[in-house]
Short mmCIF file of N, CA, C and O in Angstrom, two decimals:
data_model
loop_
_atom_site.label_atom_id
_atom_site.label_comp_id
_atom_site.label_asym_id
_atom_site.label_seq_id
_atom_site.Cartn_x
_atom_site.Cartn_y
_atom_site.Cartn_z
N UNK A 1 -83.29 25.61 123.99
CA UNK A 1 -83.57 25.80 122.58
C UNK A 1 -82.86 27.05 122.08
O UNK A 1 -82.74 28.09 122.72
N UNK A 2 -82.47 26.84 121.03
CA UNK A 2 -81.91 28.00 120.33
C UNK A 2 -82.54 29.63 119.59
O UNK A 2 -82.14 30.72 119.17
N UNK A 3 -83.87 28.79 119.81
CA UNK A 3 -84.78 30.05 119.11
C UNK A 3 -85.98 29.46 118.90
O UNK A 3 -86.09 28.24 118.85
N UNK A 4 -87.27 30.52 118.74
CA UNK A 4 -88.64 30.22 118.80
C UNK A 4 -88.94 30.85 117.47
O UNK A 4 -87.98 31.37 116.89
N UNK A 5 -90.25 30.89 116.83
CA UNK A 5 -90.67 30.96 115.71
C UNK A 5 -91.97 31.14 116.12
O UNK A 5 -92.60 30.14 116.44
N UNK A 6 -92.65 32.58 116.19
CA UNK A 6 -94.13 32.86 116.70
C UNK A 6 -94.57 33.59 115.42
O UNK A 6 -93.85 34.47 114.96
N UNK A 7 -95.79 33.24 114.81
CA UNK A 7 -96.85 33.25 113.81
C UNK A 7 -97.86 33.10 114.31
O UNK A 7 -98.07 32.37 115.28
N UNK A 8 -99.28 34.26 113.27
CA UNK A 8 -100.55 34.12 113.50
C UNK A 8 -100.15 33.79 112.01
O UNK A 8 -99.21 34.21 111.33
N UNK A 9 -101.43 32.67 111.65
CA UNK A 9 -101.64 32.37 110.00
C UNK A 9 -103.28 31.93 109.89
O UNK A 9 -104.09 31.28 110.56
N UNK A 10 -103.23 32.78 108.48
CA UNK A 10 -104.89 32.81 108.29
C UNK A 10 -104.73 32.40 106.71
O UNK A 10 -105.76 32.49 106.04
N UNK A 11 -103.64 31.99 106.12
CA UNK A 11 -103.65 31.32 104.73
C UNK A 11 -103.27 30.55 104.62
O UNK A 11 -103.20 30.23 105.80
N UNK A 12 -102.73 29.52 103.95
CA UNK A 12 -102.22 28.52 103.25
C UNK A 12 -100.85 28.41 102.69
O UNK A 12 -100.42 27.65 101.81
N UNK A 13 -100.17 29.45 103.49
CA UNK A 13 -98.51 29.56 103.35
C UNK A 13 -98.18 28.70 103.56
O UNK A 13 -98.77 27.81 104.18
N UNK A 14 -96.58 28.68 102.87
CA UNK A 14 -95.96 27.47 103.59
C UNK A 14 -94.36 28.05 104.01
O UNK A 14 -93.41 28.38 103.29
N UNK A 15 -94.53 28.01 105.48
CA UNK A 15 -93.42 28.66 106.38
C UNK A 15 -92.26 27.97 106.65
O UNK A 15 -92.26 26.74 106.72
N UNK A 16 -91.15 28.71 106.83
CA UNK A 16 -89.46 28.08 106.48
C UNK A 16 -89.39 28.48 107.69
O UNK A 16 -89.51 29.71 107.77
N UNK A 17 -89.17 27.74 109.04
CA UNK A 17 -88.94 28.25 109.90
C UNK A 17 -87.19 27.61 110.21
O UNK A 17 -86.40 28.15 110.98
N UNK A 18 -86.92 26.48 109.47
CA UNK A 18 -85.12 26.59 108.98
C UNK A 18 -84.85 25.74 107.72
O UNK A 18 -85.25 24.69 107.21
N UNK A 19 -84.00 26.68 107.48
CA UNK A 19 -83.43 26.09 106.14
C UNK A 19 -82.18 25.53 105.90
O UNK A 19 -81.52 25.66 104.87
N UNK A 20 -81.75 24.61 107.34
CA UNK A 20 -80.56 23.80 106.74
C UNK A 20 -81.50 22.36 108.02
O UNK A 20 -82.65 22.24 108.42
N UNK A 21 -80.36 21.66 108.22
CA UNK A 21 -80.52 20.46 109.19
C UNK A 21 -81.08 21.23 110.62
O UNK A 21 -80.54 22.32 110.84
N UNK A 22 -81.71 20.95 111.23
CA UNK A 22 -81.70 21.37 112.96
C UNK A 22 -82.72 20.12 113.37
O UNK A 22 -82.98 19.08 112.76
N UNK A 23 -83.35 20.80 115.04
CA UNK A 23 -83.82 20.08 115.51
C UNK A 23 -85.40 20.83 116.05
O UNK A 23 -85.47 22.02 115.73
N UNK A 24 -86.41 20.37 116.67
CA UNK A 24 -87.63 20.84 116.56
C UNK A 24 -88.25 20.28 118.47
O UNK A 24 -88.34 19.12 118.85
N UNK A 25 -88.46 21.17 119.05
CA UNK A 25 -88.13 20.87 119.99
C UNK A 25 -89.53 20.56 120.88
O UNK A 25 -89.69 19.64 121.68
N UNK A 26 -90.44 21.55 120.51
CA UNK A 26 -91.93 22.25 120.97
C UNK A 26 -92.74 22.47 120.10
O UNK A 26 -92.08 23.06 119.24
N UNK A 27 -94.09 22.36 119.62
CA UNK A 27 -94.55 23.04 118.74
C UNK A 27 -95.99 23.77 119.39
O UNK A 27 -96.97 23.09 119.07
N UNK A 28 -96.19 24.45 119.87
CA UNK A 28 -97.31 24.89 119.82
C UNK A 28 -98.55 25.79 119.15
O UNK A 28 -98.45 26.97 118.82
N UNK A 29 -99.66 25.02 119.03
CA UNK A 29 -100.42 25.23 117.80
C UNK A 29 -102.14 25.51 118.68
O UNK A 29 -102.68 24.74 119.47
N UNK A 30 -102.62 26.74 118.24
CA UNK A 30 -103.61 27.57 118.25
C UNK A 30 -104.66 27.22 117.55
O UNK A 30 -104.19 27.48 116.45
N UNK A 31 -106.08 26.70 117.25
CA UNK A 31 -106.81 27.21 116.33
C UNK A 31 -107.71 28.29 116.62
O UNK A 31 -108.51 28.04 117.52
N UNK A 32 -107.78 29.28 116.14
CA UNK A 32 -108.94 30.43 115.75
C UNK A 32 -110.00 29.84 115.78
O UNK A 32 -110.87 30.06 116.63
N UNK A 33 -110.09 29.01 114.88
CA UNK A 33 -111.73 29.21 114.01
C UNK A 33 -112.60 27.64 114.76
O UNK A 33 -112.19 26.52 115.06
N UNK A 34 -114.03 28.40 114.85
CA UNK A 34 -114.65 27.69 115.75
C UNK A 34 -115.05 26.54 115.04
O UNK A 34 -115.18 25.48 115.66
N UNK A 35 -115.29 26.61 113.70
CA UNK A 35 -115.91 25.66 112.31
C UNK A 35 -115.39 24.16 112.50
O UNK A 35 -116.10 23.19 112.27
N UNK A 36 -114.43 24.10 112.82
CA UNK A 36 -113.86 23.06 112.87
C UNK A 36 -112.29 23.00 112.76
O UNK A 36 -111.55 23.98 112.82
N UNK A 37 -111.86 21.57 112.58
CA UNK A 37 -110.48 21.25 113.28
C UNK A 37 -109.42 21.68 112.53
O UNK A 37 -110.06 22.24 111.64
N UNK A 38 -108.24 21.85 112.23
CA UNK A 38 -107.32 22.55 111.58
C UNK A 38 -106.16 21.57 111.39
O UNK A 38 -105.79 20.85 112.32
N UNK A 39 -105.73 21.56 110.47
CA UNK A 39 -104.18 20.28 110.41
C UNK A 39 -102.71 21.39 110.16
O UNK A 39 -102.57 22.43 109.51
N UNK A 40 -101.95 20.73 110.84
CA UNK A 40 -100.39 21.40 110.43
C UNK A 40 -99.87 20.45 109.64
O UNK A 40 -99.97 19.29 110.02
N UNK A 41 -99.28 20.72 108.51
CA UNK A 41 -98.61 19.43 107.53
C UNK A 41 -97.08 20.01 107.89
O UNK A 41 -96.83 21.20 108.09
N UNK A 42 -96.48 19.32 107.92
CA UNK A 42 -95.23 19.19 108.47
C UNK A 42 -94.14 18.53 107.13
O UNK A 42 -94.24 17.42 106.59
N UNK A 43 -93.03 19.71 106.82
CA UNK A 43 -91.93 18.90 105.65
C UNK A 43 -90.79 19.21 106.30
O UNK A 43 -90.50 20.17 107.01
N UNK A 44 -90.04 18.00 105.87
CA UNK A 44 -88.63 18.51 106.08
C UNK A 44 -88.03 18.33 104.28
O UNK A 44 -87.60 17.52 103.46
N UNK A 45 -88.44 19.93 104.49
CA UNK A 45 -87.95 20.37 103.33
C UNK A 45 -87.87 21.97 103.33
O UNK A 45 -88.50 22.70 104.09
N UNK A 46 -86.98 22.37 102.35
CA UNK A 46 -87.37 23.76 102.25
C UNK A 46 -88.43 24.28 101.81
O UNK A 46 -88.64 23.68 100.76
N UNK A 47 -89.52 25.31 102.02
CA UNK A 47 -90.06 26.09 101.40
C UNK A 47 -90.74 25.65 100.20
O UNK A 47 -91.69 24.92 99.91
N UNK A 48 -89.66 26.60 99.48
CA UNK A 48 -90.02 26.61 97.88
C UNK A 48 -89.99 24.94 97.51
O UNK A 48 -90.39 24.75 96.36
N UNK A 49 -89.66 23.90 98.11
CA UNK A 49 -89.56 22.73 97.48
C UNK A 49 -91.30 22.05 97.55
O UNK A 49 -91.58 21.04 96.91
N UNK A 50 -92.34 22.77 98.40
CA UNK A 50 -93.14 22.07 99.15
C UNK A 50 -94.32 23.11 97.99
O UNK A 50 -94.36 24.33 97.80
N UNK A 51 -95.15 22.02 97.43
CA UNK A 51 -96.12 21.95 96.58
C UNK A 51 -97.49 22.29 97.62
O UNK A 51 -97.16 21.49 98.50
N UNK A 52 -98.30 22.67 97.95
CA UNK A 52 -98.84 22.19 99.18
C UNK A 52 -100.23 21.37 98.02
O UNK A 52 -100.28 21.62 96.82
N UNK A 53 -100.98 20.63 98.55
CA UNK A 53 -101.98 19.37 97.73
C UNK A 53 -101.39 18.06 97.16
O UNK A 53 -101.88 16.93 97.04
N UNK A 54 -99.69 18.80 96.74
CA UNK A 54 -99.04 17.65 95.93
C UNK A 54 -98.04 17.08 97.01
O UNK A 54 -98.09 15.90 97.36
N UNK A 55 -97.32 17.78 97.41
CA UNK A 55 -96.27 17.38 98.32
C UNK A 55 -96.72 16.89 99.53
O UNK A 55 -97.06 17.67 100.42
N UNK A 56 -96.77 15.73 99.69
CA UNK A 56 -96.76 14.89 100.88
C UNK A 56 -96.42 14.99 101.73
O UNK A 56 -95.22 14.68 101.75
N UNK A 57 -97.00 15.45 103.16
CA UNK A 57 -96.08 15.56 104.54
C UNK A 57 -95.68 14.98 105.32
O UNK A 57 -96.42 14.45 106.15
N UNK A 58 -94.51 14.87 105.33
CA UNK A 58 -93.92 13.99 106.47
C UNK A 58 -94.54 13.71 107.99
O UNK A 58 -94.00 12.83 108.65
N UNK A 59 -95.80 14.52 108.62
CA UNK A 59 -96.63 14.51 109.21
C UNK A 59 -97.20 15.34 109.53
O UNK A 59 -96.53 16.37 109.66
N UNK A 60 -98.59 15.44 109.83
CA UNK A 60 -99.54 16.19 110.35
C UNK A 60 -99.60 15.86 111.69
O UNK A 60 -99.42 14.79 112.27
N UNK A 61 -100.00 17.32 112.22
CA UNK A 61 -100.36 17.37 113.39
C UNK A 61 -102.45 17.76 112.94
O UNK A 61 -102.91 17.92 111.81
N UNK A 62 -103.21 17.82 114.29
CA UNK A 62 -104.38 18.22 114.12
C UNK A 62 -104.84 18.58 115.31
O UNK A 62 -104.87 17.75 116.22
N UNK A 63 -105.22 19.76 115.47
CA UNK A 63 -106.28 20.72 116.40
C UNK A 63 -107.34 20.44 116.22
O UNK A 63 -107.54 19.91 115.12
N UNK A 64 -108.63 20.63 117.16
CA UNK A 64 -109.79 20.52 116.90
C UNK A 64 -110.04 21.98 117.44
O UNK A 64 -109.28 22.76 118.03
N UNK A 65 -111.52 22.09 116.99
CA UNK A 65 -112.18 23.54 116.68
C UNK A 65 -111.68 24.15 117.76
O UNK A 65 -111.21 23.33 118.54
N UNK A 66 -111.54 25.77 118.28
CA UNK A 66 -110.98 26.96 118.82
C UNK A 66 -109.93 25.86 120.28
O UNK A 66 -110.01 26.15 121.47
N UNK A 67 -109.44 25.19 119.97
CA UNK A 67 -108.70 24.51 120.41
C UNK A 67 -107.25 24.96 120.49
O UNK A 67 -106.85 25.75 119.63
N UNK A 68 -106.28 24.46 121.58
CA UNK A 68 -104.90 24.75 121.58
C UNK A 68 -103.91 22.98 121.87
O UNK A 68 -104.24 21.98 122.50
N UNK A 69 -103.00 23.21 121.28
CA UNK A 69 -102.62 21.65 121.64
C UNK A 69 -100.76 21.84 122.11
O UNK A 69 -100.21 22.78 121.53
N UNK A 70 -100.25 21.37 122.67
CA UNK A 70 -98.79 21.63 122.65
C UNK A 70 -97.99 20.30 122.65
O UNK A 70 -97.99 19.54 123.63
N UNK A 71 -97.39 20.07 121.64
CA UNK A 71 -96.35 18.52 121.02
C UNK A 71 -94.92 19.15 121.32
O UNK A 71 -94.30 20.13 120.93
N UNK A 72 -94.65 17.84 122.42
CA UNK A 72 -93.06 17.94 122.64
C UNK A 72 -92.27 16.52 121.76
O UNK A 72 -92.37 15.31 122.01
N UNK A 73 -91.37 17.32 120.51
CA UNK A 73 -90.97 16.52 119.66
C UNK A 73 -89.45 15.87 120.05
O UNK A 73 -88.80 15.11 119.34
N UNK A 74 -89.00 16.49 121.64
CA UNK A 74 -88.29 15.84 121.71
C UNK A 74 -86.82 15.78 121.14
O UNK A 74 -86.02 14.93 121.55
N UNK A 75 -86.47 16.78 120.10
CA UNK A 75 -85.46 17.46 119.84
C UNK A 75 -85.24 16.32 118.76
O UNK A 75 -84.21 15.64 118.70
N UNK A 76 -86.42 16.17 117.85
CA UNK A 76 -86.34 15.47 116.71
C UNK A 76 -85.89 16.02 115.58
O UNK A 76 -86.12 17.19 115.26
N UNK A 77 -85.17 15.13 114.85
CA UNK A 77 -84.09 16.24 113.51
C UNK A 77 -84.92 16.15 112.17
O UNK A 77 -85.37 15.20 111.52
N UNK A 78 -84.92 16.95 112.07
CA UNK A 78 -85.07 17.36 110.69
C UNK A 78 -84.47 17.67 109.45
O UNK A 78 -84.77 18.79 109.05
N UNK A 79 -83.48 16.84 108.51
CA UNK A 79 -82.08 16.82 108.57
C UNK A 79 -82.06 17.54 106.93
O UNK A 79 -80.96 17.83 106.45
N UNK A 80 -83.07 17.75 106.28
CA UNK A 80 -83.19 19.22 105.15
C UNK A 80 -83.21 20.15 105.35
O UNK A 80 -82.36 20.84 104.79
N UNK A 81 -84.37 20.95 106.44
CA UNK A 81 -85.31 21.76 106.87
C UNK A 81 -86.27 21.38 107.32
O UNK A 81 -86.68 20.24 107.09
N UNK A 82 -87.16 22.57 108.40
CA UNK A 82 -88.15 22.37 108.56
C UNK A 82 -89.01 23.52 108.04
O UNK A 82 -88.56 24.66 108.01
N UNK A 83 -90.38 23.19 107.57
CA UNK A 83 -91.48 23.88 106.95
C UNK A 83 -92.61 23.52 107.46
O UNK A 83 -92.66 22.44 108.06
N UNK A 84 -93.74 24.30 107.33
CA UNK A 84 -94.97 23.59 107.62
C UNK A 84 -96.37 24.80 106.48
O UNK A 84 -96.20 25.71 105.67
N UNK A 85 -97.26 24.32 106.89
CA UNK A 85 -98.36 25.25 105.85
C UNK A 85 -99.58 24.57 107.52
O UNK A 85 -99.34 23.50 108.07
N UNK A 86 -100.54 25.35 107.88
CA UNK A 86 -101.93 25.37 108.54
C UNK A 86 -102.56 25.15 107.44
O UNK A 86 -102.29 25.95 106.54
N UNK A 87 -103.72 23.91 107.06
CA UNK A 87 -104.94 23.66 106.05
C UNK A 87 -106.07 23.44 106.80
O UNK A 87 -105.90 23.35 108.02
N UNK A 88 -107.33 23.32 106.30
CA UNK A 88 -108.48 22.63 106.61
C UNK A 88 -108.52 21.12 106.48
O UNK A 88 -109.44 20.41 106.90
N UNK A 89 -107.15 20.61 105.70
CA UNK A 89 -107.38 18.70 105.57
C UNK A 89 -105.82 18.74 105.81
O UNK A 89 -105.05 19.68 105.60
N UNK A 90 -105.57 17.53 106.31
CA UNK A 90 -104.30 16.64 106.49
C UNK A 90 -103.51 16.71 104.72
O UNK A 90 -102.33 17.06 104.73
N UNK A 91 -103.96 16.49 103.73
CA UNK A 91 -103.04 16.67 102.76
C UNK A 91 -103.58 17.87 101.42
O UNK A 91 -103.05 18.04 100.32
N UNK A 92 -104.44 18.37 101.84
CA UNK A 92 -105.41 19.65 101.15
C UNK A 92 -104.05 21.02 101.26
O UNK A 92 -103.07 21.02 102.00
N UNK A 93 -104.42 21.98 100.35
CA UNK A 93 -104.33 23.25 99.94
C UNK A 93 -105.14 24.28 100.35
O UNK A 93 -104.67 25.39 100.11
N UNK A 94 -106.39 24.27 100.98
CA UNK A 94 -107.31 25.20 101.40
C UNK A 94 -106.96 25.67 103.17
O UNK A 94 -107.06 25.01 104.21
N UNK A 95 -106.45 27.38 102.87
CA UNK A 95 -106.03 27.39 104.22
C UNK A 95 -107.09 28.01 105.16
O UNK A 95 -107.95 28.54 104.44
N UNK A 96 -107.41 28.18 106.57
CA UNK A 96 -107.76 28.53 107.08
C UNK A 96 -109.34 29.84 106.93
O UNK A 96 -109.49 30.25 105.77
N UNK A 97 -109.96 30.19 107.56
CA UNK A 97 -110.30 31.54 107.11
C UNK A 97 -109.61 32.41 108.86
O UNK A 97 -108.75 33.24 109.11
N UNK A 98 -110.38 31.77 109.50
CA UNK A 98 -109.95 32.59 111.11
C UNK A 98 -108.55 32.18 111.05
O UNK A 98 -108.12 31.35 110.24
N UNK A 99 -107.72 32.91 112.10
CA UNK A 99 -106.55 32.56 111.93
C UNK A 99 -106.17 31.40 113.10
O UNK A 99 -107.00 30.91 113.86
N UNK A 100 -104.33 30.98 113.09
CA UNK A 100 -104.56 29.95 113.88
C UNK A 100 -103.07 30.93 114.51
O UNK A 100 -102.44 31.76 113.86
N UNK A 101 -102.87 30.59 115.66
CA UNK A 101 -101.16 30.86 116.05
C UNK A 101 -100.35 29.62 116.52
O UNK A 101 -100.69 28.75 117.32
N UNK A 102 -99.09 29.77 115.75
CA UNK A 102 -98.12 28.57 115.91
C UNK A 102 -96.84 29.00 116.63
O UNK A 102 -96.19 29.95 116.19
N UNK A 103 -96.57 28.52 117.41
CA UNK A 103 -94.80 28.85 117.94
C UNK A 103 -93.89 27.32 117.99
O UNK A 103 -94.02 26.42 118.81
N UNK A 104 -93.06 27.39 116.97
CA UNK A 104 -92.06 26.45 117.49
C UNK A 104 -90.70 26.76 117.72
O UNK A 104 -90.03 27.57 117.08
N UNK A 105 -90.30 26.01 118.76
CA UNK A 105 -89.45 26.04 119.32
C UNK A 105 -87.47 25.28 118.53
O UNK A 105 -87.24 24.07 118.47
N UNK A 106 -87.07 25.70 118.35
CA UNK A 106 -85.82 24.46 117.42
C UNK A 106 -84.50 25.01 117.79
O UNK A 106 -84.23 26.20 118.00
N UNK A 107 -83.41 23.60 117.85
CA UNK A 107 -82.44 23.94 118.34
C UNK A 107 -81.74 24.25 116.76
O UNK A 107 -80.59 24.67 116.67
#
């Protein structure tokens, strides 16, 4: 892999971890908070293009409560960018309160 991307997130950002075509290799995803399960919404898009409630994700991933999970994507392309935002729902705006930690991996 060409490079990793390590974050703690406790809001409802939505993170540019690249902003042209690449590939996504590893993702590993943390939840904090004991309350319950946590979703990663997943765009291949830039950033600023990604609405989070409105903009639709190309997929979610989901943790369950103080849980850790690790997805091998297999060096799947992402041929805009890749972005993501941590929520409390699969297509929701409400982020986190505890935090969660994410590392992905992309060529």
């Amino acid at each position: 892999m060409r490079g990793r991307d390590d974050r703690r997130l406790a809001a409802n950002t939505v993170v540019q971890v690249l902003g042209v075509r690449g590939h996504i290799g590893t993702i590993t995803f943390t939840n904090g908070e004991a309350a319950g399960a946590r979703y990663m919404q997943i765009f291949n898009a830039l950033a600023a293009n990604v609405n989070l409630g409105t903009t639709v994700p190309d997929m979610v991933l989901i943790v369950g409560a103080a849980d850790s999970e690790s997805f091998d994507f297999g060096d799947q392309e992402f041929s805009t960018g890749f972005s993501y935002a941590i929520t409390t729902s699969a297509e929701g705006s409400t982020g986190p309160t505890a935090a969660c930690w994410i590392s992905v991996s992309y060529l």
